[in-house]
XYZ file of N, CA and C in Angstrom:
663
model
N 33.591 6.509 -2.364
C 32.897 7.320 -1.360
C 31.416 7.008 -1.425
N 30.797 6.714 -0.267
C 29.392 6.368 -0.242
C 28.547 7.640 -0.240
N 27.450 7.619 -1.026
C 26.551 8.763 -0.993
C 25.529 8.562 0.117
N 25.069 9.682 0.639
C 24.110 9.655 1.735
C 22.720 9.941 1.201
N 21.762 9.088 1.574
C 20.390 9.287 1.124
C 19.744 10.438 1.888
N 18.987 11.257 1.160
C 18.300 12.395 1.764
C 16.909 11.943 2.213
N 16.528 12.305 3.420
C 15.251 11.896 3.980
C 14.141 12.822 3.505
N 13.060 12.233 2.978
C 11.876 13.020 2.635
C 11.065 13.221 3.906
N 10.793 14.458 4.233
C 10.142 14.771 5.514
C 8.627 14.901 5.331
N 7.946 13.784 5.441
C 6.488 13.760 5.412
C 5.988 12.973 6.614
N 4.813 13.387 7.148
C 4.197 12.654 8.255
C 3.393 11.517 7.642
N 4.002 10.332 7.563
C 3.392 9.214 6.840
C 2.481 8.360 7.707
N 2.473 8.587 8.993
C 1.410 8.072 9.855
C 1.330 8.976 11.073
N 0.207 8.916 11.775
C -0.031 9.800 12.911
C 0.351 9.154 14.237
N 1.002 7.989 14.176
C 1.461 7.284 15.365
C 0.346 7.142 16.398
N -0.754 6.504 16.010
C -1.866 6.338 16.952
C -1.455 5.470 18.138
N -2.098 5.702 19.272
C -1.775 4.929 20.465
C -2.304 3.503 20.323
N -1.675 2.606 21.032
C -2.016 1.187 20.926
C -3.441 0.873 21.338
N -4.005 1.679 22.233
C -5.354 1.374 22.712
C -6.448 1.999 21.845
N -6.060 2.596 20.695
C -7.058 3.186 19.801
C -7.951 2.099 19.214
N -9.280 2.231 19.350
C -10.176 1.242 18.740
C -10.016 1.223 17.222
N -10.154 0.035 16.634
C -10.053 -0.094 15.182
C -11.037 0.836 14.482
N -12.193 1.022 15.088
C -13.230 1.855 14.480
C -12.872 3.335 14.458
N -11.870 3.709 15.233
C -11.475 5.115 15.281
C -10.229 5.397 14.445
N -9.722 4.393 13.763
C -8.488 4.541 13.004
C -8.754 4.889 11.542
N -7.770 5.529 10.927
C -7.803 5.742 9.478
C -6.561 5.101 8.885
N -6.687 4.598 7.659
C -5.580 3.934 6.974
C -5.558 4.360 5.514
N -4.368 4.383 4.928
C -4.221 4.583 3.496
C -3.923 3.239 2.852
N -4.827 2.785 2.014
C -4.649 1.533 1.287
C -4.103 1.882 -0.090
N -2.948 1.309 -0.454
C -2.383 1.689 -1.746
C -1.808 0.496 -2.497
N -1.585 0.730 -3.796
C -1.076 -0.305 -4.682
C -0.258 0.358 -5.779
N 0.630 -0.412 -6.372
C 1.433 0.088 -7.495
C 1.341 -0.880 -8.671
N 1.572 -0.352 -9.857
C 1.773 -1.173 -11.051
C 3.157 -0.837 -11.597
N 3.837 -1.849 -12.113
C 5.211 -1.678 -12.582
C 5.397 -2.334 -13.949
N 6.553 -2.078 -14.549
C 6.861 -2.687 -15.850
C 7.281 -4.148 -15.709
N 7.398 -4.632 -14.481
C 7.794 -6.010 -14.218
C 8.182 -6.148 -12.753
N 8.682 -7.318 -12.383
C 8.972 -7.574 -10.974
C 10.406 -7.236 -10.565
N 11.282 -6.952 -11.515
C 12.678 -6.651 -11.192
C 12.832 -5.173 -10.853
N 12.144 -4.746 -9.770
C 12.107 -3.316 -9.453
C 13.434 -2.823 -8.879
N 14.309 -3.736 -8.474
C 15.637 -3.331 -8.050
C 16.589 -3.166 -9.208
N 16.126 -3.527 -10.410
C 16.958 -3.452 -11.599
C 16.314 -2.625 -12.687
N 15.850 -3.312 -13.743
C 15.379 -2.595 -14.930
C 13.946 -2.110 -14.836
N 13.146 -2.699 -13.944
C 11.719 -2.382 -13.949
C 11.396 -1.164 -13.094
N 10.332 -0.462 -13.512
C 9.979 0.821 -12.903
C 8.480 0.891 -12.638
N 8.108 1.802 -11.766
C 6.697 2.012 -11.445
C 6.022 2.784 -12.575
N 4.758 2.431 -12.863
C 4.005 3.126 -13.911
C 2.653 3.655 -13.422
N 2.218 3.224 -12.242
C 0.984 3.768 -11.670
C 0.998 3.581 -10.161
N 0.432 4.573 -9.455
C 0.211 4.483 -8.013
C -1.240 4.850 -7.751
N -1.907 4.036 -6.924
C -3.287 4.322 -6.554
C -3.477 4.133 -5.063
N -4.316 4.960 -4.446
C -4.547 4.872 -3.003
C -5.974 5.297 -2.683
N -6.491 4.772 -1.579
C -7.819 5.151 -1.090
C -7.775 5.162 0.427
N -8.529 6.069 1.022
C -8.532 6.202 2.474
C -9.669 5.389 3.091
N -9.350 4.670 4.170
C -10.335 3.949 4.973
C -10.448 4.655 6.317
N -11.671 4.966 6.726
C -11.894 5.626 8.011
C -13.110 5.018 8.688
N -12.979 4.702 9.969
C -14.122 4.196 10.718
C -14.752 2.959 10.120
N -13.917 2.043 9.628
C -14.378 0.796 8.992
C -15.227 1.059 7.749
N -14.946 2.159 7.072
C -15.627 2.482 5.827
C -14.598 2.878 4.770
N -14.841 2.467 3.532
C -14.005 2.902 2.412
C -14.543 4.247 1.937
N -13.718 5.271 1.997
C -14.172 6.617 1.654
C -14.010 6.892 0.157
N -14.491 8.056 -0.250
C -14.302 8.512 -1.630
C -13.003 9.292 -1.788
N -12.208 9.364 -0.739
C -10.943 10.099 -0.771
C -9.886 9.223 -1.431
N -9.557 9.524 -2.687
C -8.696 8.660 -3.488
C -7.543 9.437 -4.104
N -6.520 8.684 -4.466
C -5.352 9.246 -5.152
C -4.983 8.305 -6.286
N -4.670 8.875 -7.449
C -4.218 8.054 -8.572
C -3.323 8.886 -9.468
N -2.221 8.293 -9.889
C -1.370 8.946 -10.878
C -0.649 7.885 -11.696
N -0.514 8.155 -12.982
C 0.421 7.384 -13.782
C 1.817 7.940 -13.530
N 2.828 7.153 -13.827
C 4.211 7.547 -13.573
C 5.034 7.256 -14.820
N 5.844 8.212 -15.220
C 6.723 8.015 -16.378
C 7.892 7.123 -15.965
N 7.980 5.909 -16.534
C 9.049 4.991 -16.126
C 10.382 5.261 -16.802
N 10.383 6.203 -17.741
C 11.590 6.551 -18.495
C 12.175 5.326 -19.192
N 11.296 4.450 -19.634
C 11.636 3.287 -20.435
C 10.352 2.805 -21.098
N 10.472 1.883 -22.034
C 9.306 1.349 -22.708
C 8.554 0.378 -21.798
N 7.231 0.392 -21.924
C 6.397 -0.567 -21.197
C 6.281 -1.830 -22.048
N 6.646 -2.991 -21.519
C 6.561 -4.231 -22.298
C 5.119 -4.503 -22.748
N 4.944 -5.058 -23.948
C 3.595 -5.335 -24.455
C 2.760 -6.197 -23.511
N 3.399 -7.159 -22.839
C 2.631 -8.033 -21.952
C 2.118 -7.274 -20.730
N 2.833 -6.227 -20.312
C 2.375 -5.407 -19.188
C 1.209 -4.523 -19.632
N 1.305 -3.983 -20.834
C 0.178 -3.209 -21.372
C -1.065 -4.084 -21.490
N -0.880 -5.313 -21.941
C -2.009 -6.243 -22.056
C -2.612 -6.550 -20.689
N -1.766 -6.701 -19.679
C -2.225 -7.048 -18.334
C -2.895 -5.869 -17.636
N -2.267 -4.690 -17.724
C -2.726 -3.541 -16.940
C -3.570 -2.547 -17.726
N -3.466 -2.586 -19.041
C -4.127 -1.579 -19.855
C -3.370 -0.269 -19.922
N -2.178 -0.226 -19.307
C -1.388 1.004 -19.290
C -0.418 0.981 -20.470
N -0.583 1.919 -21.380
C 0.246 1.990 -22.582
C 1.194 3.183 -22.484
N 2.099 3.267 -23.437
C 3.112 4.322 -23.412
C 2.485 5.708 -23.393
N 1.373 5.889 -24.104
C 0.778 7.233 -24.165
C 0.191 7.665 -22.819
N -0.101 6.702 -21.922
C -0.610 7.059 -20.600
C 0.471 7.698 -19.730
N 1.723 7.343 -19.977
C 2.795 7.743 -19.057
C 3.758 8.773 -19.623
N 3.692 9.054 -20.933
C 4.737 9.885 -21.537
C 4.760 11.306 -20.980
N 3.585 11.812 -20.540
C 3.539 13.153 -19.951
C 3.268 13.105 -18.446
N 3.399 11.932 -17.865
C 3.143 11.750 -16.432
C 4.347 12.217 -15.614
N 4.155 12.466 -14.320
C 5.293 12.857 -13.474
C 6.312 11.732 -13.361
N 7.542 12.086 -13.045
C 8.541 11.047 -12.811
C 8.277 10.392 -11.452
N 9.046 9.379 -11.113
C 8.739 8.580 -9.927
C 8.833 9.392 -8.635
N 9.844 10.242 -8.504
C 9.981 11.025 -7.274
C 8.812 11.997 -7.134
N 8.457 12.663 -8.208
C 7.316 13.590 -8.166
C 6.033 12.856 -7.797
N 5.819 11.676 -8.382
C 4.612 10.903 -8.110
C 4.571 10.427 -6.660
N 5.700 9.950 -6.155
C 5.745 9.457 -4.778
C 5.552 10.610 -3.793
N 6.139 11.759 -4.093
C 5.918 12.905 -3.214
C 4.439 13.316 -3.212
N 3.763 13.207 -4.347
C 2.330 13.504 -4.395
C 1.548 12.509 -3.536
N 1.937 11.229 -3.587
C 1.313 10.221 -2.722
C 1.547 10.567 -1.258
N 2.765 10.912 -0.900
C 3.081 11.244 0.494
C 2.298 12.475 0.959
N 2.116 13.440 0.076
C 1.316 14.619 0.417
C -0.135 14.225 0.673
N -0.660 13.307 -0.135
C -2.018 12.804 0.070
C -2.121 12.122 1.431
N -1.147 11.272 1.755
C -1.146 10.552 3.033
C -1.074 11.530 4.204
N -0.217 12.518 4.088
C -0.060 13.511 5.149
C -1.342 14.313 5.342
N -1.966 14.707 4.244
C -3.182 15.517 4.306
C -4.334 14.747 4.932
N -4.410 13.450 4.663
C -5.516 12.648 5.192
C -5.285 12.208 6.630
N -4.118 12.545 7.189
C -3.785 12.194 8.576
C -3.943 10.683 8.790
N -3.320 9.940 7.916
C -3.403 8.481 7.936
C -2.773 7.915 9.198
N -3.363 6.829 9.696
C -2.807 6.125 10.839
C -1.829 5.038 10.458
N -1.712 4.752 9.166
C -0.800 3.715 8.707
C -1.137 3.294 7.287
N -0.283 2.450 6.717
C -0.446 1.971 5.356
C -1.002 0.557 5.352
N -1.780 0.266 4.317
C -2.347 -1.071 4.141
C -2.179 -1.470 2.682
N -1.931 -2.755 2.436
C -1.870 -3.268 1.072
C -1.955 -4.779 1.070
N -2.106 -5.320 -0.118
C -2.122 -6.770 -0.308
C -0.770 -7.158 -0.893
N 0.009 -7.919 -0.130
C 1.433 -8.136 -0.416
C 2.131 -6.776 -0.447
N 1.921 -6.026 0.631
C 2.370 -4.643 0.716
C 3.887 -4.515 0.646
N 4.618 -5.539 1.073
C 6.082 -5.440 1.063
C 6.611 -5.163 -0.338
N 5.937 -5.684 -1.368
C 6.375 -5.416 -2.739
C 6.177 -3.942 -3.071
N 5.019 -3.382 -2.726
C 4.741 -1.985 -3.058
C 5.648 -1.039 -2.293
N 5.946 -1.365 -1.036
C 6.887 -0.549 -0.278
C 8.276 -0.611 -0.915
N 8.662 -1.797 -1.372
C 9.953 -1.940 -2.045
C 9.992 -1.111 -3.331
N 8.886 -1.072 -4.062
C 8.822 -0.259 -5.280
C 9.117 1.202 -4.948
N 8.470 1.729 -3.911
C 8.708 3.124 -3.527
C 10.160 3.338 -3.113
N 10.673 2.414 -2.308
C 12.050 2.562 -1.825
C 13.052 2.555 -2.973
N 12.900 1.609 -3.907
C 13.850 1.499 -5.013
C 13.783 2.720 -5.921
N 12.577 3.224 -6.167
C 12.465 4.424 -7.003
C 13.148 5.612 -6.335
N 12.943 5.764 -5.039
C 13.556 6.887 -4.331
C 15.065 6.716 -4.212
N 15.527 5.476 -4.049
C 16.964 5.236 -3.956
C 17.700 5.710 -5.202
N 17.046 5.554 -6.345
C 17.689 5.990 -7.592
C 17.988 7.488 -7.570
N 17.156 8.234 -6.856
C 17.361 9.679 -6.745
C 18.012 10.053 -5.410
N 18.521 9.030 -4.692
C 19.219 9.229 -3.417
C 18.315 9.795 -2.328
N 17.055 9.351 -2.329
C 16.115 9.721 -1.284
C 15.713 8.491 -0.487
N 15.207 8.722 0.712
C 14.619 7.664 1.518
C 13.485 8.264 2.346
N 12.798 7.415 3.127
C 11.722 7.909 3.982
C 11.626 7.013 5.212
N 11.036 7.557 6.262
C 10.838 6.784 7.474
C 9.606 5.902 7.303
N 9.801 4.597 7.459
C 8.707 3.664 7.221
C 7.634 3.807 8.290
N 6.388 4.002 7.879
C 5.298 4.107 8.849
C 4.817 2.723 9.299
N 3.875 2.718 10.206
C 3.167 1.490 10.527
C 2.505 0.960 9.258
N 2.674 -0.332 8.955
C 1.905 -0.848 7.830
C 1.375 -2.241 8.094
N 0.219 -2.490 7.484
C -0.536 -3.720 7.688
C -0.742 -4.394 6.345
N -0.409 -5.672 6.268
C -0.615 -6.447 5.038
C -1.845 -7.331 5.219
N -2.767 -7.251 4.278
C -3.968 -8.092 4.371
C -3.621 -9.576 4.339
N -2.492 -9.931 3.739
C -2.081 -11.338 3.739
C -1.817 -11.830 5.166
N -1.255 -10.967 6.013
C -1.024 -11.347 7.408
C -2.345 -11.503 8.157
N -3.293 -10.623 7.869
C -4.617 -10.728 8.495
C -5.300 -12.024 8.068
N -5.189 -12.348 6.786
C -5.777 -13.585 6.269
C -5.101 -14.806 6.881
N -3.787 -14.715 7.084
C -3.069 -15.816 7.698
C -3.539 -16.093 9.112
N -3.943 -15.035 9.815
C -4.467 -15.202 11.172
C -5.901 -15.733 11.148
N -6.722 -15.147 10.286
C -8.139 -15.511 10.256
C -8.389 -16.854 9.578
N -7.565 -17.176 8.572
C -7.787 -18.392 7.785
C -6.460 -19.143 7.631
N -5.888 -19.641 8.714
C -4.546 -20.230 8.649
C -4.435 -21.461 7.763
N -5.538 -22.130 7.486
C -5.481 -23.351 6.680
C -5.590 -23.074 5.185
N -5.853 -21.826 4.806
C -6.008 -21.508 3.391
C -4.650 -21.482 2.702
N -4.653 -21.878 1.420
C -3.450 -21.723 0.616
C -3.413 -20.295 0.058
N -2.271 -19.921 -0.526
C -2.121 -18.578 -1.085
C -3.055 -18.411 -2.280
N -3.799 -17.308 -2.277
C -4.755 -17.059 -3.356
C -4.544 -15.660 -3.925
N -5.168 -15.427 -5.076
C -5.137 -14.122 -5.715
C -6.059 -13.164 -4.963
N -5.768 -11.858 -5.034
C -6.592 -10.853 -4.379
C -8.056 -11.004 -4.741
N -8.342 -11.200 -6.021
C -9.733 -11.333 -6.454
C -10.402 -12.551 -5.830
N -9.661 -13.644 -5.694
C -10.222 -14.842 -5.075
C -10.560 -14.599 -3.611
N -9.697 -13.888 -2.904
C -10.003 -13.545 -1.512
C -11.253 -12.678 -1.440
N -11.339 -11.672 -2.316
C -12.500 -10.788 -2.311
C -13.781 -11.572 -2.579
N -13.738 -12.504 -3.522
C -14.915 -13.334 -3.798
C -15.268 -14.204 -2.592
N -14.255 -14.738 -1.919
C -14.502 -15.601 -0.762
C -15.213 -14.850 0.357
N -14.886 -13.564 0.510
C -15.486 -12.773 1.588
C -16.643 -11.902 1.111
N -16.971 -11.989 -0.176
C -18.119 -11.255 -0.700
C -17.927 -9.755 -0.743
N -16.679 -9.309 -0.932
C -16.414 -7.869 -0.968
C -16.253 -7.374 -2.405
N -16.348 -6.073 -2.571
C -16.346 -5.465 -3.903
C -15.042 -5.724 -4.653
N -15.174 -5.946 -5.951
C -14.019 -6.154 -6.819
C -14.023 -5.066 -7.892
N -12.886 -4.398 -8.042
C -12.748 -3.333 -9.022
C -11.774 -3.774 -10.113
N -11.473 -2.883 -11.026
C -10.622 -3.223 -12.175
C -9.298 -3.811 -11.708
N -9.025 -5.032 -12.141
C -7.808 -5.723 -11.720
C -6.587 -5.218 -12.483
N -5.440 -5.311 -11.808
C -4.153 -4.895 -12.364
C -4.159 -3.429 -12.783
N -5.010 -2.670 -12.092
C -4.976 -1.213 -12.093
C -4.653 -0.834 -10.656
N -3.725 0.090 -10.449
C -3.323 0.416 -9.078
C -4.504 0.929 -8.259
N -5.298 1.825 -8.824
C -6.437 2.344 -8.065
C -7.511 1.269 -7.918
N -7.692 0.442 -8.943
C -8.672 -0.640 -8.853
C -8.302 -1.661 -7.793
N -7.042 -2.074 -7.775
C -6.602 -3.051 -6.777
C -6.573 -2.436 -5.381
N -6.285 -1.131 -5.275
C -6.335 -0.463 -3.976
C -7.762 -0.470 -3.433
N -8.730 -0.215 -4.288
C -10.134 -0.233 -3.864
C -10.574 -1.641 -3.477
N -10.185 -2.634 -4.276
C -10.526 -4.022 -3.953
C -9.925 -4.407 -2.600
N -8.662 -4.038 -2.386
C -7.985 -4.333 -1.122
C -8.646 -3.601 0.039
N -9.052 -2.355 -0.180
C -9.668 -1.569 0.890
C -10.954 -2.207 1.386
N -11.792 -2.667 0.461
C -13.052 -3.302 0.867
C -12.794 -4.635 1.564
N -11.803 -5.386 1.090
C -11.437 -6.633 1.758
C -10.907 -6.331 3.159
N -10.061 -5.322 3.280
C -9.476 -4.940 4.564
C -10.550 -4.597 5.591
N -11.549 -3.822 5.181
C -12.628 -3.444 6.098
C -13.376 -4.683 6.590
N -13.633 -5.622 5.692
C -14.308 -6.848 6.102
C -13.444 -7.650 7.070
N -12.148 -7.708 6.829
C -11.252 -8.432 7.732
C -11.189 -7.764 9.102
N -11.229 -6.425 9.134
C -11.281 -5.722 10.415
C -12.541 -6.099 11.187
N -13.661 -6.180 10.495
C -14.920 -6.552 11.152
C -14.841 -7.974 11.710
N -14.208 -8.861 10.969
C -14.054 -10.237 11.443
C -13.128 -10.304 12.651
N -12.095 -9.459 12.661
C -11.230 -9.397 13.839
C -12.013 -8.912 15.055
N -12.849 -7.911 14.854
C -13.689 -7.436 15.955
C -14.575 -8.552 16.499
N -15.121 -9.360 15.591
C -15.967 -10.486 16.015
C -15.191 -11.463 16.897
N -13.875 -11.486 16.725
C -13.030 -12.383 17.526
C -12.447 -11.678 18.749
N -12.952 -10.488 19.014
C -12.498 -9.774 20.199
C -11.249 -8.951 20.002
N -10.783 -8.821 18.765
C -9.603 -8.007 18.454
C -10.103 -6.630 18.031
N -10.096 -5.674 18.943
C -10.804 -4.414 18.714
C -9.918 -3.177 18.714
N -8.618 -3.327 18.992
C -7.733 -2.160 19.085
C -6.549 -2.291 18.136
N -5.819 -1.188 18.004
C -4.605 -1.211 17.187
C -3.618 -2.232 17.730
N -3.503 -2.333 19.042
C -2.591 -3.314 19.636
C -2.947 -4.722 19.177
N -4.231 -5.018 19.117
C -4.669 -6.341 18.657
C -4.302 -6.559 17.197
N -4.522 -5.528 16.375
C -4.220 -5.645 14.944
C -2.734 -5.871 14.723
N -1.907 -5.117 15.438
C -0.465 -5.278 15.322
C -0.043 -6.670 15.769
N -0.642 -7.143 16.852
C -0.284 -8.448 17.400
C -0.528 -9.578 16.413
N -1.617 -9.489 15.644
C -1.956 -10.603 14.755
C -1.349 -10.462 13.366
N -0.586 -9.388 13.138
C -0.016 -9.219 11.795
C 1.500 -9.298 11.794
N 2.193 -8.230 12.162
C 3.621 -8.146 11.853
C 4.444 -7.874 13.097
N 5.424 -8.713 13.370
C 6.295 -8.539 14.532
C 7.101 -7.255 14.434
N 7.528 -6.873 13.228
C 8.283 -5.627 13.068
C 7.417 -4.427 13.423
N 6.141 -4.457 13.008
C 5.218 -3.405 13.395
C 5.086 -3.361 14.906
N 4.968 -4.537 15.519
C 4.775 -4.595 16.956
C 5.956 -3.933 17.675
N 7.171 -4.225 17.222
C 8.343 -3.628 17.851
C 8.370 -2.124 17.649
N 7.974 -1.678 16.435
C 8.004 -0.250 16.138
C 6.966 0.497 16.965
N 5.740 -0.023 17.017
C 4.670 0.671 17.718
C 4.982 0.776 19.210
N 5.573 -0.266 19.763
C 5.869 -0.264 21.190
C 6.906 0.785 21.569
N 7.576 1.373 20.557
C 8.554 2.419 20.822
C 7.910 3.803 20.871
N 6.644 3.920 20.452
C 5.988 5.236 20.420
C 5.807 5.769 21.846
């Protein structure tokens, strides 16, 4: 007998109209840290960080939580992220942490999600919720990698920090969810400004140059 996933009822984006200027939009930029890349199997989330972008500015409105993975954190992950067992032993479990993130997103009236290689972070949330038989309605989301692919099609794949250095944007603590969210947020704002310079000034333009799935979803609003 198949079990049915329960839907978490949060307003994860405000479904802005396609003609909304980029300068009038707000976005939640977020990142996750995990015990490894096998998030569909043994690996679990250990930190979630998010920051709000509004009016082409990175705000001070931030969210950060460690997450109890209910397993040991490998030494190489502690070395990479600085997150040790004592950081997570009294932290909320994954469902509690994700619900806190969703509450932050709902409260900030976000227009959509942003991340660097965002599909991985979305998968992390989905897999954690699946374990508890929950799901959520996917909001509009924008990956900075897609924006970079449009703006710099001849570039090879680079690390987030390398992109930030190339565009002269702020770099925060690497391999920290809140640090990488902040680094991504500043890069995202600069990429939005560059899109404006190319005449791409609305949400419709942003959707057009990034993700076909987003384009199909937005056109249904």
